[in-house]
């Protein structure tokens, strides 16, 4: 049934995605705490899951360094117990967090052997290695770059688009602006542009709705996502109706987020912790303590705990066996499902809280909900599903919906969303309506911390869309120093420290005739809910006095040129207007300016004595930024990370070329040894014994050379040695061709028309009858021989031979 649904979805998406005039490729990435999935859409690839190098549909999140070599996914997880200091797995919770945050402490408890340090002066996390350090954003950028290369390998070679530049990435609903920007920074490091950050629940809802039809009446569904790191419950409503302004009755699907609830730490990793504690206790009871100080043994035990938890989702017990776990001790035990479920009883009550939170925000009851769409790898835990049915759904198991792929629904929906936002393709009309859970605001303070006033920039409940605003700030007239503190929800993010306000104000007044003058903040929120403040400036309504008939035209031109170069945002004349919108000078006014510029300064024209409309001018205010917590990458740090990523890419490219050259040389050396030792007819015939022994010795020497120094050799040296060995085959091939050419000349001697001698004789009519008689006699001699002739012919032929 799942495969049929996947096929149907693929067909619908293929029909819905029609290439526009601009060709491109969009990559969707579901970078989870535990595993990562990716999907690609392009003109040559309708809708495909990006496979790993091992042809898997998902991979472990993270990478590891083995010297200068980078290993990704499952390969990184394999060497993590041996190289814990250079293995970076499951680091998603560290994005936008400080070293002192609870997330960092929890990470270190789950990954012994890792070392976290502050990333410069940004208060964010970096991994310390024996010889370097890597910010979390840079490691995520490397992972994105690796996925990008895998995706580009799926694009047709002859396609106009054989590169990926735009991506859509799934995120948990609780990610704040700093965490969201960290993903955007990571994408930029890898040379990608994030067109959309899609919350997990919305991505799954898009995937669920893309192959279904709805009515105009709202239909409510929950998306329950239990992943490796967190649990979320997103209450979604689906409705379908005619698009506004449509002439042909075209309908559009509307997906509205009615409410969200989440638990940031309840997930599969927490279950792994409980299983790990069970195993650790069993080992300590049998073999004593001491293993707690060995990071490699702990990592091996944790990996086995994850495997055991997964098996218990389908079986009632699991056998654990680890060879030489610690101090040459083999650890073997059996864990039952009942034993495991008893250890997580305190976690079960936490499953219901996200649902209760979401329903309270929407003002709905669980009876209003049609179904609960289950997704996320940890949703397969049987006891979690029992709590969902008995606790959340009041025993109504029919509302549990398992008709989406729990692993791939989010990445498929995110990719569809990215395609729609990027406008690379025309897609099925799906409108997504989300509102801000936490608003953005600012508070103006004196230097002593006393509050001057506060204002909302983007209030909670505002629609999430690309939005720019200019907010007027009320600062007392006599204030010379102030602090503007910006908040996301109740959390302070950064401050603008303003100094010399009165001096700056005086400068603006001296240069402009302002009827109104006040400071404004330029703020912007993206469709991915990232927040930015581009600056603070004085906003001045410039009053231009009316000209009299005695004023020269040059003065009028002076004012118009001033207004032309200072045109900007205009506001209402009322003092209480807070939100300002940008306006520009009209075409008629530009034309008037142009005609005035062509007039001579000595000419005078009658002027209207009516008061002209005021113009606006903006003058930046200097400020210093300080941050309350973690902040995102600056330009210089981002450039450094980009350069280092390119350097590692070159090392990877050189290593692949070296490995290819080494494999080719090794295979060819074994081939020569086989030709000579097994006396290949072709080589035996066209070479002498000395030549064969010489090249055999070269092949054997090459094999020894590869085993001793092959890892450190350059591809140029390997290719040069390969060329030397190929001389043997080239020698044999040349002699073979020479002999074949000689045989062909013997069997087929060359003749040409010029060498033939033709003598044209005149026809002798007198001897024509005699010639005819001779021809008839010759013809009779070639008639079918008698039986006697046939019997005796072979003997004659044998005598001739």
Short mmCIF file of C-alpha atoms in Angstrom, two decimals, residues 34-372:
data_model
loop_
_atom_site.label_atom_id
_atom_site.label_comp_id
_atom_site.label_asym_id
_atom_site.label_seq_id
_atom_site.Cartn_x
_atom_site.Cartn_y
_atom_site.Cartn_z
CA UNK A 34 19.81 11.26 13.80
CA UNK A 35 19.31 10.72 10.06
CA UNK A 36 19.23 12.81 6.89
CA UNK A 37 17.09 12.47 3.76
CA UNK A 38 17.14 14.51 0.56
CA UNK A 39 14.93 14.81 -2.53
CA UNK A 40 15.59 16.46 -5.90
CA UNK A 41 13.35 18.16 -8.46
CA UNK A 42 14.64 19.34 -11.83
CA UNK A 43 13.56 19.25 -15.49
CA UNK A 44 15.45 15.97 -15.98
CA UNK A 45 14.60 14.49 -12.57
CA UNK A 46 10.87 14.85 -11.82
CA UNK A 47 10.89 13.91 -8.13
CA UNK A 48 13.51 11.57 -6.71
CA UNK A 49 15.00 10.67 -3.34
CA UNK A 50 18.75 11.33 -3.39
CA UNK A 51 20.54 8.04 -2.75
CA UNK A 52 23.71 7.76 -0.72
CA UNK A 53 26.94 6.31 -2.11
CA UNK A 54 25.72 2.97 -0.76
CA UNK A 55 22.35 3.39 -2.56
CA UNK A 56 20.47 4.01 0.69
CA UNK A 57 17.51 6.37 0.94
CA UNK A 58 18.68 7.89 4.24
CA UNK A 59 21.98 8.27 6.06
CA UNK A 60 23.37 9.14 9.47
CA UNK A 61 23.54 12.89 10.14
CA UNK A 62 27.12 14.07 10.46
CA UNK A 63 30.67 13.48 9.31
CA UNK A 64 34.07 12.43 10.61
CA UNK A 65 37.70 13.16 9.75
CA UNK A 66 40.23 10.43 9.15
CA UNK A 67 43.34 12.49 8.65
CA UNK A 68 42.47 14.88 5.84
CA UNK A 69 39.77 12.55 4.55
CA UNK A 70 36.14 13.36 5.32
CA UNK A 71 33.70 10.50 5.84
CA UNK A 72 29.96 11.08 5.83
CA UNK A 73 26.91 9.34 7.22
CA UNK A 74 27.24 5.65 7.99
CA UNK A 75 30.96 5.64 7.22
CA UNK A 76 31.45 8.35 9.84
CA UNK A 77 29.37 6.45 12.40
CA UNK A 78 31.50 3.35 11.81
CA UNK A 79 34.78 5.00 12.78
CA UNK A 80 33.31 7.18 15.57
CA UNK A 81 34.16 4.65 18.35
CA UNK A 82 37.79 4.59 17.15
CA UNK A 83 38.11 8.34 16.46
CA UNK A 84 35.69 10.09 18.83
CA UNK A 85 37.61 13.38 18.86
CA UNK A 86 37.21 13.88 15.10
CA UNK A 87 33.71 12.46 14.68
CA UNK A 88 30.83 14.96 14.58
CA UNK A 89 27.45 13.26 14.66
CA UNK A 90 23.94 14.33 15.71
CA UNK A 91 25.06 17.97 16.24
CA UNK A 92 21.81 19.61 15.08
CA UNK A 93 20.76 20.64 18.66
CA UNK A 94 23.98 22.69 18.97
CA UNK A 95 23.01 25.15 16.20
CA UNK A 96 22.60 28.64 17.65
CA UNK A 97 23.52 27.48 21.17
CA UNK A 98 26.36 28.39 23.51
CA UNK A 99 28.88 26.08 25.12
CA UNK A 100 27.19 26.61 28.49
CA UNK A 101 23.71 25.72 27.20
CA UNK A 102 21.97 22.55 28.46
CA UNK A 103 22.04 21.21 24.88
CA UNK A 104 25.85 21.27 24.92
CA UNK A 105 26.03 19.45 28.25
CA UNK A 106 23.59 16.80 27.02
CA UNK A 107 25.58 16.38 23.80
CA UNK A 108 28.83 15.71 25.67
CA UNK A 109 27.12 13.09 27.83
CA UNK A 110 25.98 11.26 24.70
CA UNK A 111 29.25 11.67 22.76
CA UNK A 112 32.17 11.04 25.12
CA UNK A 113 35.45 12.00 23.54
CA UNK A 114 34.07 15.16 21.89
CA UNK A 115 35.33 18.58 22.97
CA UNK A 116 33.22 21.74 22.60
CA UNK A 117 34.69 25.26 22.71
CA UNK A 118 33.29 28.75 22.02
CA UNK A 119 33.37 29.71 18.35
CA UNK A 120 35.33 32.96 18.47
CA UNK A 121 33.42 35.81 20.11
CA UNK A 122 30.01 34.66 18.89
CA UNK A 123 29.15 32.57 21.97
CA UNK A 124 28.25 29.65 19.72
CA UNK A 125 29.65 26.12 19.63
CA UNK A 126 32.70 24.80 17.81
CA UNK A 127 34.28 21.33 17.92
CA UNK A 128 37.87 21.15 19.09
CA UNK A 129 40.11 18.60 17.34
CA UNK A 130 43.78 17.80 18.04
CA UNK A 131 44.97 20.24 15.38
CA UNK A 132 42.03 22.54 14.57
CA UNK A 133 38.47 23.59 15.42
CA UNK A 134 35.26 23.63 13.41
CA UNK A 135 32.16 25.79 14.04
CA UNK A 136 28.93 23.81 13.91
CA UNK A 137 27.74 25.87 10.92
CA UNK A 138 30.84 24.89 8.95
CA UNK A 139 30.29 21.19 9.64
CA UNK A 140 26.66 21.53 8.54
CA UNK A 141 27.88 23.33 5.42
CA UNK A 142 30.16 20.38 4.62
CA UNK A 143 27.21 18.01 5.00
CA UNK A 144 25.10 20.17 2.68
CA UNK A 145 27.94 20.24 0.15
CA UNK A 146 28.18 16.44 0.22
CA UNK A 147 24.42 16.06 -0.33
CA UNK A 148 24.61 18.61 -3.14
CA UNK A 149 27.27 16.53 -4.95
CA UNK A 150 25.16 13.39 -4.61
CA UNK A 151 22.16 15.23 -6.04
CA UNK A 152 24.12 16.70 -8.94
CA UNK A 153 25.23 13.19 -9.82
CA UNK A 154 21.56 12.43 -10.57
CA UNK A 155 21.16 15.30 -13.03
CA UNK A 156 21.43 14.47 -16.76
CA UNK A 157 24.85 15.32 -18.16
CA UNK A 158 23.38 16.92 -21.28
CA UNK A 159 20.88 18.99 -19.30
CA UNK A 160 20.96 22.77 -19.33
CA UNK A 161 20.94 22.52 -15.53
CA UNK A 162 23.57 20.24 -14.05
CA UNK A 163 24.09 22.10 -10.76
CA UNK A 164 22.01 22.65 -7.65
CA UNK A 165 21.84 26.15 -6.19
CA UNK A 166 18.58 26.31 -4.20
CA UNK A 167 17.48 24.20 -1.25
CA UNK A 168 14.58 23.89 1.17
CA UNK A 169 15.39 22.58 4.66
CA UNK A 170 13.14 21.17 7.36
CA UNK A 171 13.41 22.60 10.89
CA UNK A 172 11.71 21.96 14.23
CA UNK A 173 8.93 24.45 15.06
CA UNK A 174 10.77 25.70 18.16
CA UNK A 175 13.88 26.93 16.31
CA UNK A 176 14.43 30.63 16.99
CA UNK A 177 15.75 33.22 14.55
CA UNK A 178 19.42 32.62 15.44
CA UNK A 179 19.07 28.87 14.90
CA UNK A 180 17.28 29.41 11.59
CA UNK A 181 19.98 31.83 10.42
CA UNK A 182 22.62 29.26 11.35
CA UNK A 183 21.12 26.91 8.74
CA UNK A 184 21.10 29.74 6.20
CA UNK A 185 24.76 30.48 6.99
CA UNK A 186 25.67 26.81 6.58
CA UNK A 187 23.98 26.73 3.18
CA UNK A 188 25.86 29.85 2.05
CA UNK A 189 29.15 28.27 3.11
CA UNK A 190 28.38 25.34 0.80
CA UNK A 191 27.39 27.64 -2.09
CA UNK A 192 23.64 27.11 -1.73
CA UNK A 193 20.72 29.46 -1.25
CA UNK A 194 17.93 28.60 1.18
CA UNK A 195 14.61 29.40 -0.48
CA UNK A 196 12.53 28.11 2.42
CA UNK A 197 12.86 26.78 5.93
CA UNK A 198 9.87 24.49 6.46
CA UNK A 199 8.75 23.27 9.87
CA UNK A 200 8.49 19.48 10.10
CA UNK A 201 4.74 19.45 10.64
CA UNK A 202 4.00 21.75 7.70
CA UNK A 203 6.26 19.70 5.42
CA UNK A 204 4.42 16.49 6.33
CA UNK A 205 1.06 18.22 5.87
CA UNK A 206 2.04 19.33 2.34
CA UNK A 207 3.06 15.79 1.49
CA UNK A 208 -0.20 14.44 2.92
CA UNK A 209 -2.38 16.93 1.04
CA UNK A 210 -0.57 16.82 -2.31
CA UNK A 211 -2.38 13.63 -3.33
CA UNK A 212 -5.78 14.38 -1.77
CA UNK A 213 -8.76 16.65 -2.35
CA UNK A 214 -10.68 18.64 0.24
CA UNK A 215 -13.82 20.76 0.43
CA UNK A 216 -14.31 24.40 1.33
CA UNK A 217 -15.12 23.40 4.91
CA UNK A 218 -12.05 23.18 7.13
CA UNK A 219 -10.88 19.69 7.97
CA UNK A 220 -8.61 19.38 11.01
CA UNK A 221 -5.71 16.93 11.31
CA UNK A 222 -2.80 16.54 13.71
CA UNK A 223 0.73 15.84 12.49
CA UNK A 224 2.57 13.98 15.23
CA UNK A 225 6.32 13.97 14.65
CA UNK A 226 8.44 11.95 17.09
CA UNK A 227 12.00 12.23 15.88
CA UNK A 228 15.37 11.49 17.37
CA UNK A 229 15.58 14.73 19.34
CA UNK A 230 12.08 16.09 19.89
CA UNK A 231 8.34 15.56 19.66
CA UNK A 232 5.90 18.00 18.07
CA UNK A 233 2.16 18.05 17.48
CA UNK A 234 1.05 20.42 14.71
CA UNK A 235 -2.69 21.06 14.32
CA UNK A 236 -3.41 21.65 10.64
CA UNK A 237 -6.59 22.59 8.81
CA UNK A 238 -7.13 21.76 5.13
CA UNK A 239 -9.63 23.56 2.90
CA UNK A 240 -9.97 23.97 -0.83
CA UNK A 241 -11.74 26.71 -2.74
CA UNK A 242 -11.72 28.78 -5.89
CA UNK A 243 -8.71 31.04 -6.34
CA UNK A 244 -9.54 34.74 -6.15
CA UNK A 245 -9.79 36.26 -9.63
CA UNK A 246 -9.81 32.88 -11.38
CA UNK A 247 -11.84 32.91 -14.61
CA UNK A 248 -11.95 29.16 -15.08
CA UNK A 249 -12.89 28.01 -11.62
CA UNK A 250 -9.32 27.09 -10.64
CA UNK A 251 -9.15 25.95 -7.03
CA UNK A 252 -6.34 26.20 -4.51
CA UNK A 253 -5.61 24.21 -1.38
CA UNK A 254 -5.06 26.16 1.83
CA UNK A 255 -3.04 24.67 4.66
CA UNK A 256 -3.40 26.64 7.89
CA UNK A 257 -1.35 26.02 11.02
CA UNK A 258 -3.93 26.32 13.79
CA UNK A 259 -1.67 25.47 16.72
CA UNK A 260 1.67 23.88 17.63
CA UNK A 261 2.89 22.08 20.71
CA UNK A 262 6.29 20.48 21.23
CA UNK A 263 8.72 18.87 23.64
CA UNK A 264 12.29 19.79 22.72
CA UNK A 265 14.00 16.77 24.34
CA UNK A 266 11.49 13.91 24.08
CA UNK A 267 12.66 11.68 21.23
CA UNK A 268 14.55 8.63 20.15
CA UNK A 269 17.83 9.79 21.65
CA UNK A 270 16.23 9.99 25.08
CA UNK A 271 15.03 6.41 24.65
CA UNK A 272 18.57 5.44 23.67
CA UNK A 273 19.76 7.01 26.92
CA UNK A 274 17.43 4.76 28.92
CA UNK A 275 18.51 1.64 27.04
CA UNK A 276 22.16 2.68 27.47
CA UNK A 277 21.68 2.97 31.22
CA UNK A 278 20.14 -0.52 31.34
CA UNK A 279 23.14 -2.02 29.53
CA UNK A 280 25.68 -0.01 31.52
CA UNK A 281 24.12 -1.13 34.80
CA UNK A 282 24.11 -4.77 33.72
CA UNK A 283 27.79 -4.59 32.72
CA UNK A 284 28.81 -2.84 35.96
CA UNK A 285 26.91 -5.37 38.07
CA UNK A 286 28.68 -8.26 36.34
CA UNK A 287 32.16 -6.85 35.74
CA UNK A 288 32.55 -3.85 38.02
CA UNK A 289 33.01 -0.16 37.26
CA UNK A 290 35.78 1.47 35.23
CA UNK A 291 34.11 1.43 31.86
CA UNK A 292 32.74 4.94 32.54
CA UNK A 293 36.20 6.39 31.94
CA UNK A 294 36.69 4.73 28.55
CA UNK A 295 35.04 6.82 25.82
CA UNK A 296 35.51 4.22 23.10
CA UNK A 297 33.81 1.49 25.13
CA UNK A 298 30.94 3.84 26.00
CA UNK A 299 30.41 4.75 22.36
CA UNK A 300 30.28 1.08 21.38
CA UNK A 301 27.79 0.41 24.16
CA UNK A 302 25.63 3.36 23.10
CA UNK A 303 25.60 2.17 19.51
CA UNK A 304 24.43 -1.25 20.66
CA UNK A 305 21.76 0.41 22.83
CA UNK A 306 20.34 2.14 19.76
CA UNK A 307 20.23 -1.15 17.87
CA UNK A 308 18.53 -2.93 20.76
CA UNK A 309 15.87 -0.22 21.07
CA UNK A 310 15.07 -0.48 17.36
CA UNK A 311 14.71 -4.27 17.52
CA UNK A 312 12.36 -4.06 20.50
CA UNK A 313 9.92 -2.06 18.37
CA UNK A 314 9.20 -5.32 16.52
CA UNK A 315 10.30 -8.07 18.92
CA UNK A 316 9.59 -8.81 22.56
CA UNK A 317 13.25 -9.29 23.46
CA UNK A 318 16.72 -8.66 22.04
CA UNK A 319 20.06 -10.36 22.57
CA UNK A 320 23.03 -8.03 23.10
CA UNK A 321 26.55 -9.24 22.33
CA UNK A 322 29.69 -7.06 22.21
CA UNK A 323 33.11 -8.64 21.79
CA UNK A 324 35.90 -7.25 23.98
CA UNK A 325 33.83 -4.29 25.15
CA UNK A 326 36.17 -3.24 27.94
CA UNK A 327 39.39 -4.70 29.32
CA UNK A 328 39.04 -7.71 26.97
CA UNK A 329 35.63 -8.56 28.49
CA UNK A 330 32.92 -9.89 26.19
CA UNK A 331 29.52 -8.52 27.16
CA UNK A 332 26.38 -10.60 26.53
CA UNK A 333 22.87 -10.12 27.89
CA UNK A 334 19.16 -10.17 26.97
CA UNK A 335 16.78 -7.20 27.25
CA UNK A 336 13.01 -7.64 27.17
CA UNK A 337 10.48 -5.10 25.90
CA UNK A 338 8.80 -5.04 29.31
CA UNK A 339 12.10 -4.21 30.98
CA UNK A 340 12.66 -1.36 28.54
CA UNK A 341 9.12 0.03 28.83
CA UNK A 342 9.37 0.04 32.63
CA UNK A 343 12.41 2.31 32.34
CA UNK A 344 10.52 4.96 30.30
CA UNK A 345 7.24 5.16 32.22
CA UNK A 346 7.97 8.72 33.38
CA UNK A 347 8.34 9.85 29.74
CA UNK A 348 4.93 8.67 28.56
CA UNK A 349 2.94 11.49 30.15
CA UNK A 350 5.01 13.99 28.14
CA UNK A 351 3.55 12.72 24.85
CA UNK A 352 0.13 14.20 25.56
CA UNK A 353 1.27 17.73 26.45
CA UNK A 354 2.10 18.91 22.88
CA UNK A 355 -1.42 17.91 21.78
CA UNK A 356 -3.01 19.74 24.69
CA UNK A 357 -0.97 22.88 23.94
CA UNK A 358 -1.90 22.91 20.25
CA UNK A 359 -5.61 22.36 20.94
CA UNK A 360 -5.64 25.15 23.51
CA UNK A 361 -4.09 27.61 21.04
CA UNK A 362 -6.67 26.72 18.40
CA UNK A 363 -9.60 26.63 20.82
CA UNK A 364 -10.60 23.14 19.63
CA UNK A 365 -11.28 19.75 21.13
CA UNK A 366 -9.74 16.45 20.10
CA UNK A 367 -13.19 15.41 18.86
CA UNK A 368 -12.90 18.10 16.14
CA UNK A 369 -9.80 16.39 14.73
CA UNK A 370 -10.28 13.91 11.88
CA UNK A 371 -6.98 12.05 12.23
CA UNK A 372 -3.46 12.05 13.65
#
